[in-house]
Short mmCIF file of C-alpha atoms in Angstrom, two decimals:
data_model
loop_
_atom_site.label_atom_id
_atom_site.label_comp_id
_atom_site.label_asym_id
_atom_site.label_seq_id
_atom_site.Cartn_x
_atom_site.Cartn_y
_atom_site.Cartn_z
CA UNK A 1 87.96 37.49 -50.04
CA UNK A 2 90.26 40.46 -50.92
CA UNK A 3 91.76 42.76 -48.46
CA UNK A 4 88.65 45.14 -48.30
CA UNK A 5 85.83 43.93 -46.79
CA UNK A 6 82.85 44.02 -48.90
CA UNK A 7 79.43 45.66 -47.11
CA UNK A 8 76.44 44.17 -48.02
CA UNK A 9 73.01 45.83 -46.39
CA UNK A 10 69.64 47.03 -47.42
CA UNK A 11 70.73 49.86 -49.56
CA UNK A 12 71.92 46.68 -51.93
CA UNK A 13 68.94 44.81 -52.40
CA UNK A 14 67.07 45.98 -55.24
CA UNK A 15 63.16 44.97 -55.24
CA UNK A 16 61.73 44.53 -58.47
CA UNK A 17 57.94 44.64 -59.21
CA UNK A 18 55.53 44.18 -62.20
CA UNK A 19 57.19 44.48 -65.56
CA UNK A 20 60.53 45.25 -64.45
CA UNK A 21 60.52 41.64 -62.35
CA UNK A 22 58.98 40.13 -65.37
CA UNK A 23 61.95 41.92 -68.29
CA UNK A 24 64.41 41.29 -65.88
CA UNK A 25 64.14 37.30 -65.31
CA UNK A 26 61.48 36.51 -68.65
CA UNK A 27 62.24 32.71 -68.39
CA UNK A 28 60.44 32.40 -64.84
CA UNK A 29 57.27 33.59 -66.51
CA UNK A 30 57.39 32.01 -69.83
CA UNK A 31 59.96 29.55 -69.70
CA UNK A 32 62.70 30.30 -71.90
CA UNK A 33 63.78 33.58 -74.19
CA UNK A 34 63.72 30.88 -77.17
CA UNK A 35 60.65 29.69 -79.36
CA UNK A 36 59.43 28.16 -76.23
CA UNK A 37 58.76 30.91 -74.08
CA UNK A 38 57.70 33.15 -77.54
CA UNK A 39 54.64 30.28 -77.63
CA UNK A 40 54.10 31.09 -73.78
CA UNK A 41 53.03 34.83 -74.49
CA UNK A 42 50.37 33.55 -77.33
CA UNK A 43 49.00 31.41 -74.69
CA UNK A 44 49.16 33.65 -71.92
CA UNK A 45 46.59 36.02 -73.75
CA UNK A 46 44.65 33.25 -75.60
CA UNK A 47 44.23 31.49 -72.47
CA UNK A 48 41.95 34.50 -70.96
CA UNK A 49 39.88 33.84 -73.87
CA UNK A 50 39.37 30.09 -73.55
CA UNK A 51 38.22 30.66 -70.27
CA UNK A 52 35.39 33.16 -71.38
CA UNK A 53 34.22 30.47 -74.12
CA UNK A 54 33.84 27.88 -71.01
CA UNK A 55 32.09 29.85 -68.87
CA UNK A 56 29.75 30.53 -71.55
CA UNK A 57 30.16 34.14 -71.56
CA UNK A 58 32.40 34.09 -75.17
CA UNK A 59 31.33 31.89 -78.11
CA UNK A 60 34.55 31.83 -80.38
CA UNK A 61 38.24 32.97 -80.79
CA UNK A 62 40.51 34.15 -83.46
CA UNK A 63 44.52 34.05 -83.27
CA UNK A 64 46.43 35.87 -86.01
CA UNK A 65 49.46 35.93 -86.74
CA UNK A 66 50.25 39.27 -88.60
CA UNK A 67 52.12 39.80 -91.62
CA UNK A 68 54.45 42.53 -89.62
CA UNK A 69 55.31 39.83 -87.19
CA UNK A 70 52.39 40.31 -84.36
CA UNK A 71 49.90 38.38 -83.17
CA UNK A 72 45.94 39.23 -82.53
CA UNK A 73 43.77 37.28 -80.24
CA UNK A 74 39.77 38.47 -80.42
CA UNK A 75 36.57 37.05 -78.85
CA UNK A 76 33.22 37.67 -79.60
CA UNK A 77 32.65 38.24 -75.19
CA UNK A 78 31.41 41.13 -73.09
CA UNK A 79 34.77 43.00 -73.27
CA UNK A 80 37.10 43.23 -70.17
CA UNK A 81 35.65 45.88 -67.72
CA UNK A 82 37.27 49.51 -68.48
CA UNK A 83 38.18 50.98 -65.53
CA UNK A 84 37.59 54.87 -66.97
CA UNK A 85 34.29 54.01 -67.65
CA UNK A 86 33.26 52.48 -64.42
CA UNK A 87 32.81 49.37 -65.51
CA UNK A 88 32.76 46.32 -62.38
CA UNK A 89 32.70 42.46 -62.67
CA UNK A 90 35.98 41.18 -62.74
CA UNK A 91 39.73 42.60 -63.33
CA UNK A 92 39.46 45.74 -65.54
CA UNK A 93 41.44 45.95 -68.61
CA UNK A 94 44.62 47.82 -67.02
CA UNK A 95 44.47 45.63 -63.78
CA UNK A 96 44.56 42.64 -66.23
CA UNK A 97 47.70 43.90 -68.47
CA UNK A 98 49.83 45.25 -65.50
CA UNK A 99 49.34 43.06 -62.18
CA UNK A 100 49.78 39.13 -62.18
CA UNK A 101 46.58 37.61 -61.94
CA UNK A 102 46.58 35.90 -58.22
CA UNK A 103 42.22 36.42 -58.11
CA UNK A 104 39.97 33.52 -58.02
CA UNK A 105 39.48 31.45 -61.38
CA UNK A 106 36.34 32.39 -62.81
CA UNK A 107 36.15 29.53 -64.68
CA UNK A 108 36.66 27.06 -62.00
CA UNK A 109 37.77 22.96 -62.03
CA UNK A 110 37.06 23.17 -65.84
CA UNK A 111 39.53 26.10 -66.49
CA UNK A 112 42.72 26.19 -68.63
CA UNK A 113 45.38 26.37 -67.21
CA UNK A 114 48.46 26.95 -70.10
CA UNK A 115 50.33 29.50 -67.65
CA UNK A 116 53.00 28.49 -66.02
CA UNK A 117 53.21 30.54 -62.95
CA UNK A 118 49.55 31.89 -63.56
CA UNK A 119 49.96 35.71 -63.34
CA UNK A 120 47.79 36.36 -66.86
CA UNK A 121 48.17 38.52 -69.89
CA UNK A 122 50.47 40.86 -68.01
CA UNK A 123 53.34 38.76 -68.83
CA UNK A 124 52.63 39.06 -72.95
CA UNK A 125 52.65 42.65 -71.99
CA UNK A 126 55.53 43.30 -70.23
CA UNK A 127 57.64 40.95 -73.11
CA UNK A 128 56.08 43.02 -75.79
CA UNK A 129 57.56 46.25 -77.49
CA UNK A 130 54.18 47.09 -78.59
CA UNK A 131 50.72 45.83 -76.83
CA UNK A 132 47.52 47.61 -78.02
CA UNK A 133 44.21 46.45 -76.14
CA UNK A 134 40.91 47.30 -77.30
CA UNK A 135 37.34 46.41 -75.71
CA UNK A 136 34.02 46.27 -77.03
CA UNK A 137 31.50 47.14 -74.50
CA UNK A 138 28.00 48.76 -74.21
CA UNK A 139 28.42 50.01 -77.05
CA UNK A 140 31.45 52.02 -77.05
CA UNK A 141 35.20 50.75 -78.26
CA UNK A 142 37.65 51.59 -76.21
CA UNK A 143 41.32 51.27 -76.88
CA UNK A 144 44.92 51.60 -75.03
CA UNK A 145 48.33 51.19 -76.51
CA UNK A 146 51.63 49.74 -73.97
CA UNK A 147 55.14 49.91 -74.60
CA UNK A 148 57.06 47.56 -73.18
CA UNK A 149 54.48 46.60 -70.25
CA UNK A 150 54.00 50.71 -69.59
CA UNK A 151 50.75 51.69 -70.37
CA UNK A 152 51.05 55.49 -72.84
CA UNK A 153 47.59 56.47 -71.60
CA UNK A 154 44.80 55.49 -70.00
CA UNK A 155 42.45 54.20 -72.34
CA UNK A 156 40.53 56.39 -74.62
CA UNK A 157 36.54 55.67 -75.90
CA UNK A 158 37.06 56.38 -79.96
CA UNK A 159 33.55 55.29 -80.76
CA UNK A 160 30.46 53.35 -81.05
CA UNK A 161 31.37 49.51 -81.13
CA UNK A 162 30.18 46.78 -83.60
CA UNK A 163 29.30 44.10 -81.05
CA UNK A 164 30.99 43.01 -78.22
CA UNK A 165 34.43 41.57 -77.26
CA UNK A 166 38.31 42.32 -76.42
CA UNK A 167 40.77 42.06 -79.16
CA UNK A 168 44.69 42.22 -77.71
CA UNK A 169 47.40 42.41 -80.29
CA UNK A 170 51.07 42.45 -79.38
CA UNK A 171 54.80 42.70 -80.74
CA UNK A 172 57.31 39.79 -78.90
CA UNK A 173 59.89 42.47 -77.89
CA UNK A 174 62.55 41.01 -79.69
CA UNK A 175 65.47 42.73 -77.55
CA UNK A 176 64.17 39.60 -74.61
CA UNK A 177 63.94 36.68 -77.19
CA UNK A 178 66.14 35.15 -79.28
CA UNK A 179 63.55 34.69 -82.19
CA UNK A 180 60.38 36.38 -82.76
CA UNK A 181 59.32 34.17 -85.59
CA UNK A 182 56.16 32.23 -84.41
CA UNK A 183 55.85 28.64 -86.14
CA UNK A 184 51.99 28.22 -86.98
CA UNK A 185 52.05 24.49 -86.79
CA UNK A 186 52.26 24.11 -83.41
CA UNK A 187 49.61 26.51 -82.60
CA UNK A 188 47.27 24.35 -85.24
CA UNK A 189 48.44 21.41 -82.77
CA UNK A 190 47.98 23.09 -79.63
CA UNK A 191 44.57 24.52 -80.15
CA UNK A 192 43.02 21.71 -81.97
CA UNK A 193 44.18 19.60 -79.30
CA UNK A 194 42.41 22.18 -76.64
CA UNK A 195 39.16 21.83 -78.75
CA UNK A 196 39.61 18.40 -78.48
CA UNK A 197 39.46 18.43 -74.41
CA UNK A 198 37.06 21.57 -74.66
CA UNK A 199 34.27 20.40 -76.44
CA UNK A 200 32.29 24.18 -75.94
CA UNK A 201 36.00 25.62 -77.59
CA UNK A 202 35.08 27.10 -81.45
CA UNK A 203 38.72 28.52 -82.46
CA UNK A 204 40.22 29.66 -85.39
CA UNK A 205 43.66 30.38 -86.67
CA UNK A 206 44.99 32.40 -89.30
CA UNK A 207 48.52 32.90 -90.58
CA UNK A 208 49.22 36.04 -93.13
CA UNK A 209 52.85 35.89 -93.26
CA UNK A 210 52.99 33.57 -95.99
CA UNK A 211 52.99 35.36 -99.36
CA UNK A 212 49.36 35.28 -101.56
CA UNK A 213 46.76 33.71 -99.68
CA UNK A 214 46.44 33.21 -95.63
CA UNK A 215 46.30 30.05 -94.15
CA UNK A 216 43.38 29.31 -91.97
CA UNK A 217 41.92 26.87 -89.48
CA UNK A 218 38.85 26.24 -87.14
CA UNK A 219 38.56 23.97 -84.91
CA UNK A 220 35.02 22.55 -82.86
CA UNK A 221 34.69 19.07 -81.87
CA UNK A 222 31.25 18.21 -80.11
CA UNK A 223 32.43 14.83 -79.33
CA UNK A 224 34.86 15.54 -77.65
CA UNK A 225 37.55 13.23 -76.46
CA UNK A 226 35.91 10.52 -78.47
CA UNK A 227 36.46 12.51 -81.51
CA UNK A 228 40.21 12.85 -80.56
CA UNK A 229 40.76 8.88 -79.98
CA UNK A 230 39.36 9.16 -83.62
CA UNK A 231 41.57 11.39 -84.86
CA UNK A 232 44.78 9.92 -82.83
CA UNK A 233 43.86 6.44 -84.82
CA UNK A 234 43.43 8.15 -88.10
CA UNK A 235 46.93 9.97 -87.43
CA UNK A 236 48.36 6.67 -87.09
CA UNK A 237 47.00 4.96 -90.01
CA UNK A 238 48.63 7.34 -91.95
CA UNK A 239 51.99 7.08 -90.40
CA UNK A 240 50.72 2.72 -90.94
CA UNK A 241 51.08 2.10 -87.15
CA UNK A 242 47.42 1.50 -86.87
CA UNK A 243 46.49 -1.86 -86.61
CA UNK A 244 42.96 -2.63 -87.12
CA UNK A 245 40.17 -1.85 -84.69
CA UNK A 246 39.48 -4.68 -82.38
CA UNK A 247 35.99 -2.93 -81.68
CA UNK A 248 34.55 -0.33 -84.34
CA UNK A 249 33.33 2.00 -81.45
CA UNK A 250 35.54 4.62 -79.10
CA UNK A 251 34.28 3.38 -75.94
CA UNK A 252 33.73 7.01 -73.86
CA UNK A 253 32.50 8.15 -70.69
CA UNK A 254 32.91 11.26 -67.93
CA UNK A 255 32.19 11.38 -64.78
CA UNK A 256 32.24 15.06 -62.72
CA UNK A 257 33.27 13.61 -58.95
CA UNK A 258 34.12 15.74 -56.33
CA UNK A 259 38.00 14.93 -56.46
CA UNK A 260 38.09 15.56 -60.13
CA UNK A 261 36.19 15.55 -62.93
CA UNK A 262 37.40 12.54 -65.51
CA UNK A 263 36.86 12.27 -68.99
CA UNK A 264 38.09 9.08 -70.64
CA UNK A 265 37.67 7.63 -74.46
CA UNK A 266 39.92 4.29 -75.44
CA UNK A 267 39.78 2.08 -78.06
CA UNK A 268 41.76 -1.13 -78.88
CA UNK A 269 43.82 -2.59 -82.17
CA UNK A 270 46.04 -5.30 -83.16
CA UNK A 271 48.70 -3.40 -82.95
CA UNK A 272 51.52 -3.54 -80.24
CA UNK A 273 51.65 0.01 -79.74
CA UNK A 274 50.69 1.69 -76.99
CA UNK A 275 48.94 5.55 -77.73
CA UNK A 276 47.92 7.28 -74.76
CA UNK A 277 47.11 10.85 -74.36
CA UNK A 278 46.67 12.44 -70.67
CA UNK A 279 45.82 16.09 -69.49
CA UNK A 280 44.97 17.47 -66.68
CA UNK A 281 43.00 21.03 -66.79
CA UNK A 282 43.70 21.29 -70.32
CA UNK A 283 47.59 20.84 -69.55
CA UNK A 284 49.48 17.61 -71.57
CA UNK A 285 51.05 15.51 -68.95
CA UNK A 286 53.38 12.95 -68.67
CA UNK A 287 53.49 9.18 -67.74
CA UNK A 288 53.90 8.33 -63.90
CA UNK A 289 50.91 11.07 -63.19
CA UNK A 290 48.32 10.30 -61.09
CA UNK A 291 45.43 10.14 -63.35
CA UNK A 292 47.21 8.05 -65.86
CA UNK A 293 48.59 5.45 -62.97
CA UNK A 294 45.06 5.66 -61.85
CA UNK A 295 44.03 4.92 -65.47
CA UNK A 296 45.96 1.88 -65.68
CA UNK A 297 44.79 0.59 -62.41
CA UNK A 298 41.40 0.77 -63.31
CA UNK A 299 42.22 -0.82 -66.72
CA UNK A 300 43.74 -3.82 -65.03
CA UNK A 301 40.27 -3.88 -62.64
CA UNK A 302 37.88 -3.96 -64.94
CA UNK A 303 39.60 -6.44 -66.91
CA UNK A 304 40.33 -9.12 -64.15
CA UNK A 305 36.89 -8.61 -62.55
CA UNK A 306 34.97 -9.48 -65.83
CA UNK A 307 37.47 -12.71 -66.35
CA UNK A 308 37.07 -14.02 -62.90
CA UNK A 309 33.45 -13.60 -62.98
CA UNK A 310 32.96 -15.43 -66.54
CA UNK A 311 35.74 -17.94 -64.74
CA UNK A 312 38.31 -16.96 -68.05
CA UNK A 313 40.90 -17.10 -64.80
CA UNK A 314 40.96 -18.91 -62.18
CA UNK A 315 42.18 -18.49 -58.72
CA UNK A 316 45.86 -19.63 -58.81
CA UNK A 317 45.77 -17.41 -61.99
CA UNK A 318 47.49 -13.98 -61.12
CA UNK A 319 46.18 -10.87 -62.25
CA UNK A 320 46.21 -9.64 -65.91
CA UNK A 321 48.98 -7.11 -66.72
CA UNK A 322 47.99 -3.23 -67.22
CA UNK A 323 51.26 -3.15 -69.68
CA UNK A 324 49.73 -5.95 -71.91
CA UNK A 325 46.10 -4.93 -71.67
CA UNK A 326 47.48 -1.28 -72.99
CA UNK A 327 49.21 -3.23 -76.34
CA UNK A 328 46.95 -1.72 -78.74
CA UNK A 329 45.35 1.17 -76.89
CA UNK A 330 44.91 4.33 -77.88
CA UNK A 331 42.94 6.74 -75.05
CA UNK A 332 42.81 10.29 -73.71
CA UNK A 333 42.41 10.23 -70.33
CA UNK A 334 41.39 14.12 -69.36
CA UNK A 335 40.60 15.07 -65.99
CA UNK A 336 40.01 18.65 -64.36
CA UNK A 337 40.78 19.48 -60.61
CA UNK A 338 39.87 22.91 -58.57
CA UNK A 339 44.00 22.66 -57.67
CA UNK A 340 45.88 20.88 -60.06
CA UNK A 341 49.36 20.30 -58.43
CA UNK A 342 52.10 19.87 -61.24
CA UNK A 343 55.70 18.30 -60.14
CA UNK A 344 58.90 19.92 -61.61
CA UNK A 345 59.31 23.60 -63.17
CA UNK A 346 57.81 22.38 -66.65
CA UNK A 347 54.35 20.98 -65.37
CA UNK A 348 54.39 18.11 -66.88
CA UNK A 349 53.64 15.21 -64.23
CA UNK A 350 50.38 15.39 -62.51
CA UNK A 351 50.68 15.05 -58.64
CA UNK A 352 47.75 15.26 -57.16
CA UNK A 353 47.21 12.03 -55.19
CA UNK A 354 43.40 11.37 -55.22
CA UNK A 355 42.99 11.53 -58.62
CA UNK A 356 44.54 8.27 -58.96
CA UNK A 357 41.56 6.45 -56.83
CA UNK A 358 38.93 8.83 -58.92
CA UNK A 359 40.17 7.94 -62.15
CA UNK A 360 40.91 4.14 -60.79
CA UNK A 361 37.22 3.75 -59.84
CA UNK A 362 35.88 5.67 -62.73
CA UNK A 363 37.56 3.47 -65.13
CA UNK A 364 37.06 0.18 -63.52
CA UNK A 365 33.22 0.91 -63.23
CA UNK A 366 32.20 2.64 -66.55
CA UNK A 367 34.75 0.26 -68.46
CA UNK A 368 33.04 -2.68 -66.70
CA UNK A 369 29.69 -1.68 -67.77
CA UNK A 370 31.07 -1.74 -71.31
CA UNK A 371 31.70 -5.15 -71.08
CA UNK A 372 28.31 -6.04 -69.78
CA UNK A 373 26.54 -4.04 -72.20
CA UNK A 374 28.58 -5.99 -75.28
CA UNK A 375 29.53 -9.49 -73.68
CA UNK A 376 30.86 -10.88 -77.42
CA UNK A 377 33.05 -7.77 -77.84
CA UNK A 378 34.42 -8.30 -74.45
CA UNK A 379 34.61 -11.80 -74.55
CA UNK A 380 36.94 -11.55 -77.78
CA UNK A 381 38.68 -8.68 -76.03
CA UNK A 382 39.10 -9.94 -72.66
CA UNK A 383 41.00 -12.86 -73.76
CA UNK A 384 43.44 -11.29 -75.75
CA UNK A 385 45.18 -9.90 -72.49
CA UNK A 386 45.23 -13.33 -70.74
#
């Protein structure tokens, strides 16, 4: 301490709100100022849209990435309610790109949830130089242009509208991140794995920053996580870490239970390698979370009760392992809670404790009935993890 004291009251605390909290500490919103949190402010916007397509109210949505180094996410939805023009139902379109988000999720259990902190497309605002929003809504268009999080107007009808929907198109500010350069392949990652897990989810991306012609991709998958067990094995036959297909079919089943709803599709190979995919509310999580321990316990069930009962053990035999049953597996084990409770600043581990019994039970029973349903195929099976 030097000689002088130093005074330290109220008159030094400075309280910072909105976009000037958000500009001021960017990596508790978004992560990082790197390539990291620059993904975070797509998502932040995109995510609003997701959630319209699984509520039912939106049918598709578009993500561009602009040749002057912005991005545009549309949907095909209602349009955002515009305060100026009365409009109720929900955050209006100001509300929505000023004030973190704390309402209820619309969307409920079956929501994404990409954010990490949750507070919305105010975020992508306040970390853009340049945010222009524009709604398509009973029949009018309606547009307002931000700077920096501050909105320059209130938003202004121009017209008759062409349909319906909101279209938001920003510019990363790059004075808060290090690069502004967006890398398309892991949005074409991200999303089709989301469409993947959201089997209502039709998306498209488009990149026209390459010179002559735009790259473009859309993704649906009806099927859902089956498709993606699919697509997981196909990945690695390419790569040759394959093996070959114990059983031709992706075994799949859900199950919406009050502590979660679960959504599981495995299928086994020769091979010694172990490929399996969790997520919980659209979120990729990590091993040692609940729903994946659960996963494994149910695994190891369903296994030992079919062996014991067709005496393939006996009692002095102990239990089969869960890490040699999963030699060969590849699965996506998806599950959606009302409160998903993620451990650690990145959200990667799954905490919730009763999804482990859900998932546990869900597995042991559906996966048993599997093996009823095809005694030779789990016959064969079975006895490989003995």
């Amino acid at each position: 301490m030097g000689e002088e004291a130093i005074e330290y009251d109220a008159s030094r605390i400075e309280v910072l709100e909105g976009r000037h909290a958000i500009r001021k500490r960017p990596g508790m919103y978004v992560g990082s100022t790197g390539e990291r949190g620059l993904r975070q402010t797509v998502f932040e916007v995109a995510d609003r849209a997701v959630n319209e397509v699984l509520t039912g109210s939106t049918t598709r949505v578009g993500i561009t990435f602009l040749s002057d180094g912005g991005v545009r996410v549309d949907d095909d939805g209602p349009g955002v309610p515009v305060e100026a023009a009365g409009h109720t139902g929900g955050p209006g379109l100001e509300t929505l790109l000023t004030r973190p988000f704390t309402g209820p999720d619309t969307s409920g259990r079956h929501g994404l949830t990409s954010g990490l902190v949750g507070v919305g497309p105010c975020v992508t605002n306040a970390l853009s130089s340049r945010l222009t929003a524009e709604v398509r809504r009973d029949g009018t268009r309606w547009v307002q242009e931000y700077a920096h999080g501050a909105a320059l107007a209130p938003p202004v009808a121009v017209g008759p509208a062409s349909g319906s929907g909101t279209t938001v198109t920003f510019r990363p500010d790059a004075g808060i991140f290090e690069t502004t350069e967006f890398v398309f392949g892991v949005f074409v990652e991200r999303f089709r794995e989301l469409a993947f897990l959201y089997r209502d989810l039709d998306v498209s991306l488009t990149d026209e920053r390459p010179p002559g012609e735009p790259r473009s991709v859309r993704f649906r998958f009806p099927g859902g996580v089956r498709e993606f067990v699919a697509f997981l094995d196909a990945e690695a036959g390419r790569a040759g870490t394959a093996g070959t297909a114990v059983h031709p079919d992706v075994i799949a089943f859900e199950r919406d239970a009050p502590e979660a709803a679960v959504d599981v599709a495995l299928r086994w190979s020769d091979s010694r390698e172990e490929r399996v995919r969790g997520f919980a509310n659209g979120v990729p999580t990590l091993e040692g979370s609940t729903h994946l321990l659960g996963f494994r316990d149910g695994l190891a069930a369903a296994v030992d009760a079919y062996a014991r009962e067709r005496r393939l053990l006996t009692a002095a035999d102990p239990d089969p392992s869960a890490d040699r049953i999963c030699q060969g597996l590849t699965a996506v084990v998806s599950v959606k809670l009302d409160r998903p409770e993620f451990l650690g600043a990145t959200r990667g581990t799954l905490g919730n404790p009763a999804a482990r019994p859900c998932v546990a039970e869900t597995v042991r029973d559906r996966l048993g009935t599997w093996f009823a349903e095809q005694p030779e195929r789990a016959g064969a099976l079975v006895c490989r993890f003995l």
